[in-house]
Amino acid sequence: SPIIALDRAPPLFDSPRLEHVPTVFFFGVLYQYALLLAFLASRLLPFVGRRAGDWVTRALARRLQGKDARPGAIDRVTADMNYPYLYFHLNFMRELAGKGTRRLLFHSDPEAAPSCPCLLFVGRRKPFQLHSTRFERSLRKAKTGHVVPIDAGHWLMCSDSGAAVVSSRIQVFLKRYSIL
């Protein structure tokens, strides 16, 4: 089945390198856990959880998106949008413990692209990338690999054209591979 990735590579295909550890840890993992905790707070803490979770989520979105956000877009961002971080990390921990549905292995060939169709959206004005240039290069070379740069920061859907580009390219991608 195809992979659609918004601004980061699927972790099993983009094997980590030592020079990525500080960026991935401090910006990737801490950022994701802040959003994961915002989601949990919004769901589990009566009275203050929703406000606190939304505030944390919007603060991070404003910080990462900056002036790229279309007017009012970040005001519609809520902690509910952070649910993928919870499930990604729960599944990741299950796989580390050997309870997952697939083996947690990185691809042995660092230049290899996924064997299935893959669509990757990339924010051009993002302060740092959570995937390697090596992965993006291998995806561009692959027959079924597609990389779509968007004139946006990290929160692609908050930019002026991001939402429209993402929606239309996903439709084309899914029709091309007979998913729709």
Short mmCIF file of N, CA, C and O in Angstrom, two decimals, residues 51-142:
data_model
loop_
_atom_site.label_atom_id
_atom_site.label_comp_id
_atom_site.label_asym_id
_atom_site.label_seq_id
_atom_site.Cartn_x
_atom_site.Cartn_y
_atom_site.Cartn_z
N ARG A 51 -7.94 23.94 27.32
CA ARG A 51 -7.28 25.24 27.11
C ARG A 51 -5.77 25.10 27.08
O ARG A 51 -5.10 25.69 26.25
N ALA A 52 -5.23 24.33 28.02
CA ALA A 52 -3.78 24.15 28.09
C ALA A 52 -3.26 23.43 26.85
O ALA A 52 -2.25 23.84 26.25
N GLY A 53 -3.94 22.37 26.44
CA GLY A 53 -3.52 21.60 25.27
C GLY A 53 -3.56 22.44 24.00
O GLY A 53 -2.63 22.42 23.19
N ASP A 54 -4.65 23.19 23.82
CA ASP A 54 -4.76 24.07 22.64
C ASP A 54 -3.70 25.16 22.67
O ASP A 54 -3.11 25.49 21.65
N TRP A 55 -3.44 25.72 23.86
CA TRP A 55 -2.44 26.78 23.97
C TRP A 55 -1.05 26.28 23.58
O TRP A 55 -0.34 26.92 22.82
N VAL A 56 -0.66 25.12 24.11
CA VAL A 56 0.66 24.55 23.78
C VAL A 56 0.75 24.28 22.27
O VAL A 56 1.75 24.61 21.62
N THR A 57 -0.29 23.69 21.71
CA THR A 57 -0.28 23.36 20.28
C THR A 57 -0.18 24.62 19.43
O THR A 57 0.62 24.68 18.50
N ARG A 58 -0.95 25.63 19.75
CA ARG A 58 -0.92 26.88 18.97
C ARG A 58 0.40 27.61 19.15
O ARG A 58 0.92 28.20 18.20
N ALA A 59 0.95 27.58 20.37
CA ALA A 59 2.24 28.23 20.61
C ALA A 59 3.34 27.60 19.76
O ALA A 59 4.15 28.30 19.14
N LEU A 60 3.36 26.27 19.70
CA LEU A 60 4.36 25.59 18.87
C LEU A 60 4.12 25.86 17.39
O LEU A 60 5.06 26.05 16.62
N ALA A 61 2.86 25.87 16.99
CA ALA A 61 2.54 26.15 15.58
C ALA A 61 2.98 27.56 15.21
O ALA A 61 3.58 27.77 14.14
N ARG A 62 2.71 28.53 16.07
CA ARG A 62 3.14 29.91 15.79
C ARG A 62 4.65 30.02 15.71
O ARG A 62 5.19 30.71 14.86
N ARG A 63 5.32 29.34 16.62
CA ARG A 63 6.79 29.39 16.66
C ARG A 63 7.39 28.78 15.39
O ARG A 63 8.31 29.33 14.81
N LEU A 64 6.86 27.65 14.97
CA LEU A 64 7.42 26.98 13.80
C LEU A 64 6.92 27.57 12.48
O LEU A 64 7.63 27.56 11.50
N GLN A 65 5.71 28.02 12.46
CA GLN A 65 5.14 28.54 11.21
C GLN A 65 5.52 30.00 10.99
O GLN A 65 5.69 30.43 9.88
N GLY A 66 5.61 30.76 12.07
CA GLY A 66 5.99 32.16 11.97
C GLY A 66 5.04 32.95 11.09
O GLY A 66 3.82 32.83 11.18
N LYS A 67 5.60 33.76 10.22
CA LYS A 67 4.82 34.65 9.36
C LYS A 67 4.21 33.93 8.17
O LYS A 67 3.47 34.52 7.40
N ASP A 68 4.51 32.64 8.01
CA ASP A 68 3.99 31.87 6.87
C ASP A 68 2.51 31.54 7.01
O ASP A 68 1.87 31.21 6.03
N ALA A 69 1.99 31.59 8.21
CA ALA A 69 0.61 31.15 8.44
C ALA A 69 -0.38 32.10 7.79
O ALA A 69 -0.23 33.31 7.85
N ARG A 70 -1.39 31.52 7.14
CA ARG A 70 -2.43 32.38 6.58
C ARG A 70 -3.27 32.89 7.75
O ARG A 70 -3.39 32.22 8.78
N PRO A 71 -3.84 34.08 7.62
CA PRO A 71 -4.58 34.68 8.73
C PRO A 71 -5.67 33.75 9.28
O PRO A 71 -6.46 33.19 8.53
N GLY A 72 -5.68 33.57 10.58
CA GLY A 72 -6.69 32.76 11.25
C GLY A 72 -6.43 31.27 11.25
O GLY A 72 -7.09 30.53 11.96
N ALA A 73 -5.46 30.79 10.47
CA ALA A 73 -5.22 29.35 10.35
C ALA A 73 -4.78 28.75 11.68
O ALA A 73 -5.27 27.70 12.09
N ILE A 74 -3.86 29.40 12.36
CA ILE A 74 -3.35 28.83 13.61
C ILE A 74 -4.41 28.90 14.71
O ILE A 74 -4.45 28.05 15.60
N ASP A 75 -5.33 29.86 14.64
CA ASP A 75 -6.40 29.93 15.62
C ASP A 75 -7.33 28.72 15.53
O ASP A 75 -8.03 28.41 16.49
N ARG A 76 -7.34 28.04 14.39
CA ARG A 76 -8.17 26.85 14.23
C ARG A 76 -7.43 25.56 14.60
O ARG A 76 -8.01 24.49 14.61
N VAL A 77 -6.14 25.68 14.90
CA VAL A 77 -5.34 24.53 15.32
C VAL A 77 -5.72 24.17 16.75
O VAL A 77 -5.82 25.05 17.61
N THR A 78 -5.96 22.89 17.01
CA THR A 78 -6.31 22.45 18.36
C THR A 78 -5.45 21.25 18.76
O THR A 78 -4.81 20.61 17.92
N ALA A 79 -5.48 20.93 20.03
CA ALA A 79 -4.74 19.78 20.55
C ALA A 79 -5.24 18.46 19.95
O ALA A 79 -4.51 17.48 19.90
N ASP A 80 -6.48 18.45 19.46
CA ASP A 80 -7.01 17.23 18.84
C ASP A 80 -6.18 16.81 17.63
O ASP A 80 -6.16 15.63 17.27
N MET A 81 -5.51 17.74 16.99
CA MET A 81 -4.70 17.43 15.81
C MET A 81 -3.44 16.65 16.16
O MET A 81 -2.74 16.18 15.27
N ASN A 82 -3.15 16.50 17.43
CA ASN A 82 -1.92 15.84 17.86
C ASN A 82 -2.06 14.34 18.08
O ASN A 82 -1.11 13.69 18.47
N TYR A 83 -3.25 13.79 17.82
CA TYR A 83 -3.45 12.36 18.10
C TYR A 83 -2.48 11.45 17.36
O TYR A 83 -2.10 10.41 17.90
N PRO A 84 -2.00 11.80 16.13
CA PRO A 84 -1.06 10.86 15.48
C PRO A 84 0.22 10.65 16.29
O PRO A 84 0.79 9.56 16.24
N TYR A 85 0.66 11.67 17.03
CA TYR A 85 1.88 11.50 17.83
C TYR A 85 1.68 10.43 18.90
O TYR A 85 2.58 9.63 19.15
N LEU A 86 0.53 10.38 19.53
CA LEU A 86 0.25 9.36 20.54
C LEU A 86 0.33 7.97 19.92
O LEU A 86 1.04 7.09 20.42
N TYR A 87 -0.36 7.77 18.82
CA TYR A 87 -0.41 6.44 18.21
C TYR A 87 0.91 6.05 17.56
O TYR A 87 1.31 4.88 17.62
N PHE A 88 1.61 7.01 17.00
CA PHE A 88 2.93 6.71 16.43
C PHE A 88 3.86 6.21 17.53
O PHE A 88 4.52 5.19 17.38
N HIS A 89 3.88 6.91 18.67
CA HIS A 89 4.80 6.53 19.74
C HIS A 89 4.35 5.25 20.45
O HIS A 89 5.19 4.44 20.85
N LEU A 90 3.06 5.04 20.60
CA LEU A 90 2.59 3.78 21.19
C LEU A 90 3.00 2.60 20.29
O LEU A 90 3.50 1.58 20.78
N ASN A 91 2.80 2.74 18.99
CA ASN A 91 3.19 1.67 18.06
C ASN A 91 4.70 1.47 18.04
O ASN A 91 5.19 0.35 17.97
N PHE A 92 5.44 2.57 18.09
CA PHE A 92 6.90 2.49 18.09
C PHE A 92 7.39 1.74 19.33
O PHE A 92 8.24 0.85 19.24
N MET A 93 6.82 2.04 20.49
CA MET A 93 7.21 1.35 21.73
C MET A 93 6.83 -0.13 21.67
O MET A 93 7.58 -0.99 22.13
N ARG A 94 5.68 -0.43 21.09
CA ARG A 94 5.27 -1.85 20.93
C ARG A 94 6.27 -2.59 20.04
O ARG A 94 6.63 -3.73 20.31
N GLU A 95 6.71 -1.93 18.97
CA GLU A 95 7.67 -2.57 18.07
C GLU A 95 9.00 -2.78 18.76
O GLU A 95 9.63 -3.82 18.60
N LEU A 96 9.44 -1.79 19.54
CA LEU A 96 10.70 -1.95 20.28
C LEU A 96 10.63 -3.11 21.26
O LEU A 96 11.60 -3.81 21.47
N ALA A 97 9.45 -3.33 21.83
CA ALA A 97 9.26 -4.41 22.79
C ALA A 97 9.00 -5.75 22.11
O ALA A 97 8.79 -6.76 22.77
N GLY A 98 8.98 -5.76 20.77
CA GLY A 98 8.75 -6.99 20.04
C GLY A 98 7.29 -7.37 19.93
O GLY A 98 6.96 -8.49 19.57
N LYS A 99 6.39 -6.47 20.25
CA LYS A 99 4.96 -6.76 20.22
C LYS A 99 4.27 -6.18 18.98
O LYS A 99 3.08 -6.31 18.83
N GLY A 100 5.03 -5.54 18.11
CA GLY A 100 4.45 -4.90 16.94
C GLY A 100 4.15 -5.89 15.83
O GLY A 100 4.47 -7.08 15.92
N THR A 101 3.56 -5.39 14.79
CA THR A 101 3.17 -6.24 13.67
C THR A 101 4.29 -6.35 12.63
O THR A 101 4.20 -7.14 11.72
N ARG A 102 5.31 -5.55 12.76
CA ARG A 102 6.44 -5.66 11.83
C ARG A 102 7.74 -5.53 12.62
O ARG A 102 7.76 -5.00 13.72
N ARG A 103 8.80 -6.00 12.05
CA ARG A 103 10.10 -5.89 12.70
C ARG A 103 10.64 -4.49 12.50
O ARG A 103 10.54 -3.93 11.43
N LEU A 104 11.22 -3.92 13.55
CA LEU A 104 11.75 -2.56 13.49
C LEU A 104 13.18 -2.62 12.96
O LEU A 104 14.13 -2.80 13.70
N LEU A 105 13.31 -2.51 11.66
CA LEU A 105 14.62 -2.52 11.03
C LEU A 105 14.70 -1.37 10.04
O LEU A 105 13.73 -1.06 9.37
N PHE A 106 15.87 -0.77 9.96
CA PHE A 106 16.08 0.26 8.96
C PHE A 106 16.57 -0.41 7.69
O PHE A 106 17.15 -1.48 7.71
N HIS A 107 16.31 0.22 6.59
CA HIS A 107 16.70 -0.35 5.31
C HIS A 107 18.22 -0.44 5.24
O HIS A 107 18.92 0.49 5.62
N SER A 108 18.74 -1.54 4.75
CA SER A 108 20.19 -1.74 4.73
C SER A 108 20.88 -0.87 3.67
O SER A 108 22.04 -0.56 3.79
N ASP A 109 20.17 -0.48 2.63
CA ASP A 109 20.75 0.37 1.59
C ASP A 109 20.28 1.81 1.83
O ASP A 109 19.11 2.11 1.65
N PRO A 110 21.22 2.70 2.22
CA PRO A 110 20.80 4.07 2.54
C PRO A 110 20.24 4.84 1.35
O PRO A 110 19.57 5.84 1.52
N GLU A 111 20.48 4.38 0.13
CA GLU A 111 19.97 5.06 -1.06
C GLU A 111 18.66 4.45 -1.55
O GLU A 111 18.09 4.90 -2.53
N ALA A 112 18.17 3.42 -0.88
CA ALA A 112 16.95 2.74 -1.32
C ALA A 112 15.71 3.56 -0.97
O ALA A 112 15.64 4.19 0.07
N ALA A 113 14.76 3.53 -1.88
CA ALA A 113 13.46 4.18 -1.64
C ALA A 113 12.46 3.08 -1.29
O ALA A 113 12.71 1.90 -1.54
N PRO A 114 11.32 3.45 -0.70
CA PRO A 114 10.30 2.43 -0.43
C PRO A 114 9.89 1.71 -1.72
O PRO A 114 9.91 2.29 -2.80
N SER A 115 9.55 0.43 -1.59
CA SER A 115 9.16 -0.35 -2.77
C SER A 115 7.72 -0.08 -3.19
O SER A 115 7.28 -0.54 -4.23
N CYS A 116 6.99 0.65 -2.39
CA CYS A 116 5.61 1.00 -2.73
C CYS A 116 5.57 2.48 -3.15
O CYS A 116 6.52 3.22 -2.90
N PRO A 117 4.49 2.91 -3.79
CA PRO A 117 4.39 4.33 -4.14
C PRO A 117 4.47 5.21 -2.89
O PRO A 117 3.89 4.88 -1.85
N CYS A 118 5.21 6.30 -2.98
CA CYS A 118 5.41 7.17 -1.84
C CYS A 118 5.32 8.63 -2.27
O CYS A 118 5.94 9.03 -3.26
N LEU A 119 4.54 9.39 -1.53
CA LEU A 119 4.34 10.83 -1.78
C LEU A 119 4.82 11.56 -0.53
O LEU A 119 4.31 11.33 0.56
N LEU A 120 5.82 12.43 -0.69
CA LEU A 120 6.39 13.18 0.42
C LEU A 120 6.20 14.67 0.17
O LEU A 120 6.62 15.19 -0.86
N PHE A 121 5.55 15.36 1.10
CA PHE A 121 5.41 16.81 1.05
C PHE A 121 6.49 17.42 1.94
O PHE A 121 6.72 16.95 3.05
N VAL A 122 7.14 18.47 1.44
CA VAL A 122 8.24 19.10 2.17
C VAL A 122 8.01 20.60 2.26
O VAL A 122 7.78 21.25 1.23
N GLY A 123 8.09 21.16 3.47
CA GLY A 123 7.99 22.61 3.65
C GLY A 123 9.32 23.26 3.32
O GLY A 123 10.33 22.95 3.95
N ARG A 124 9.36 24.13 2.34
CA ARG A 124 10.61 24.78 1.91
C ARG A 124 11.19 25.70 2.98
O ARG A 124 12.40 25.87 3.04
N ARG A 125 10.34 26.34 3.76
CA ARG A 125 10.84 27.31 4.74
C ARG A 125 10.88 26.75 6.16
O ARG A 125 10.93 27.50 7.12
N LYS A 126 10.91 25.45 6.27
CA LYS A 126 10.99 24.81 7.59
C LYS A 126 12.40 25.04 8.14
O LYS A 126 13.38 24.91 7.42
N PRO A 127 12.54 25.37 9.44
CA PRO A 127 13.86 25.65 9.99
C PRO A 127 14.82 24.47 9.97
O PRO A 127 16.02 24.64 9.92
N PHE A 128 14.31 23.25 10.01
CA PHE A 128 15.13 22.04 9.92
C PHE A 128 14.25 20.92 9.41
O PHE A 128 13.04 20.94 9.59
N GLN A 129 14.86 19.95 8.76
CA GLN A 129 14.11 18.82 8.21
C GLN A 129 14.23 17.62 9.14
O GLN A 129 15.27 17.43 9.77
N LEU A 130 13.18 16.80 9.21
CA LEU A 130 13.22 15.58 10.00
C LEU A 130 13.44 14.35 9.11
O LEU A 130 13.16 13.23 9.51
N HIS A 131 13.91 14.58 7.92
CA HIS A 131 14.31 13.48 7.04
C HIS A 131 15.63 13.91 6.38
O HIS A 131 15.96 15.08 6.35
N SER A 132 16.36 12.94 5.90
CA SER A 132 17.66 13.25 5.31
C SER A 132 17.52 13.66 3.84
O SER A 132 16.56 13.27 3.16
N THR A 133 18.49 14.41 3.37
CA THR A 133 18.51 14.75 1.94
C THR A 133 18.73 13.48 1.12
O THR A 133 18.27 13.39 -0.01
N ARG A 134 19.41 12.51 1.71
CA ARG A 134 19.64 11.22 1.06
C ARG A 134 18.31 10.54 0.76
O ARG A 134 18.10 10.01 -0.34
N PHE A 135 17.38 10.54 1.73
CA PHE A 135 16.08 9.92 1.51
C PHE A 135 15.31 10.66 0.41
O PHE A 135 14.74 10.04 -0.48
N GLU A 136 15.30 11.97 0.49
CA GLU A 136 14.58 12.76 -0.52
C GLU A 136 15.16 12.51 -1.92
O GLU A 136 14.42 12.34 -2.88
N ARG A 137 16.47 12.44 -2.01
CA ARG A 137 17.13 12.18 -3.30
C ARG A 137 16.75 10.79 -3.83
O ARG A 137 16.43 10.64 -5.01
N SER A 138 16.74 9.79 -2.96
CA SER A 138 16.40 8.43 -3.41
C SER A 138 14.94 8.35 -3.82
O SER A 138 14.59 7.65 -4.78
N LEU A 139 14.09 9.09 -3.15
CA LEU A 139 12.67 9.10 -3.50
C LEU A 139 12.45 9.76 -4.87
O LEU A 139 11.64 9.30 -5.67
N ARG A 140 13.18 10.83 -5.13
CA ARG A 140 13.06 11.51 -6.43
C ARG A 140 13.50 10.60 -7.59
O ARG A 140 12.98 10.70 -8.69
N LYS A 141 14.46 9.72 -7.33
CA LYS A 141 14.95 8.81 -8.36
C LYS A 141 14.00 7.64 -8.62
O LYS A 141 14.01 7.05 -9.69
N ALA A 142 13.22 7.27 -7.63
CA ALA A 142 12.34 6.10 -7.73
C ALA A 142 11.20 6.35 -8.71
O ALA A 142 10.67 7.45 -8.80
#
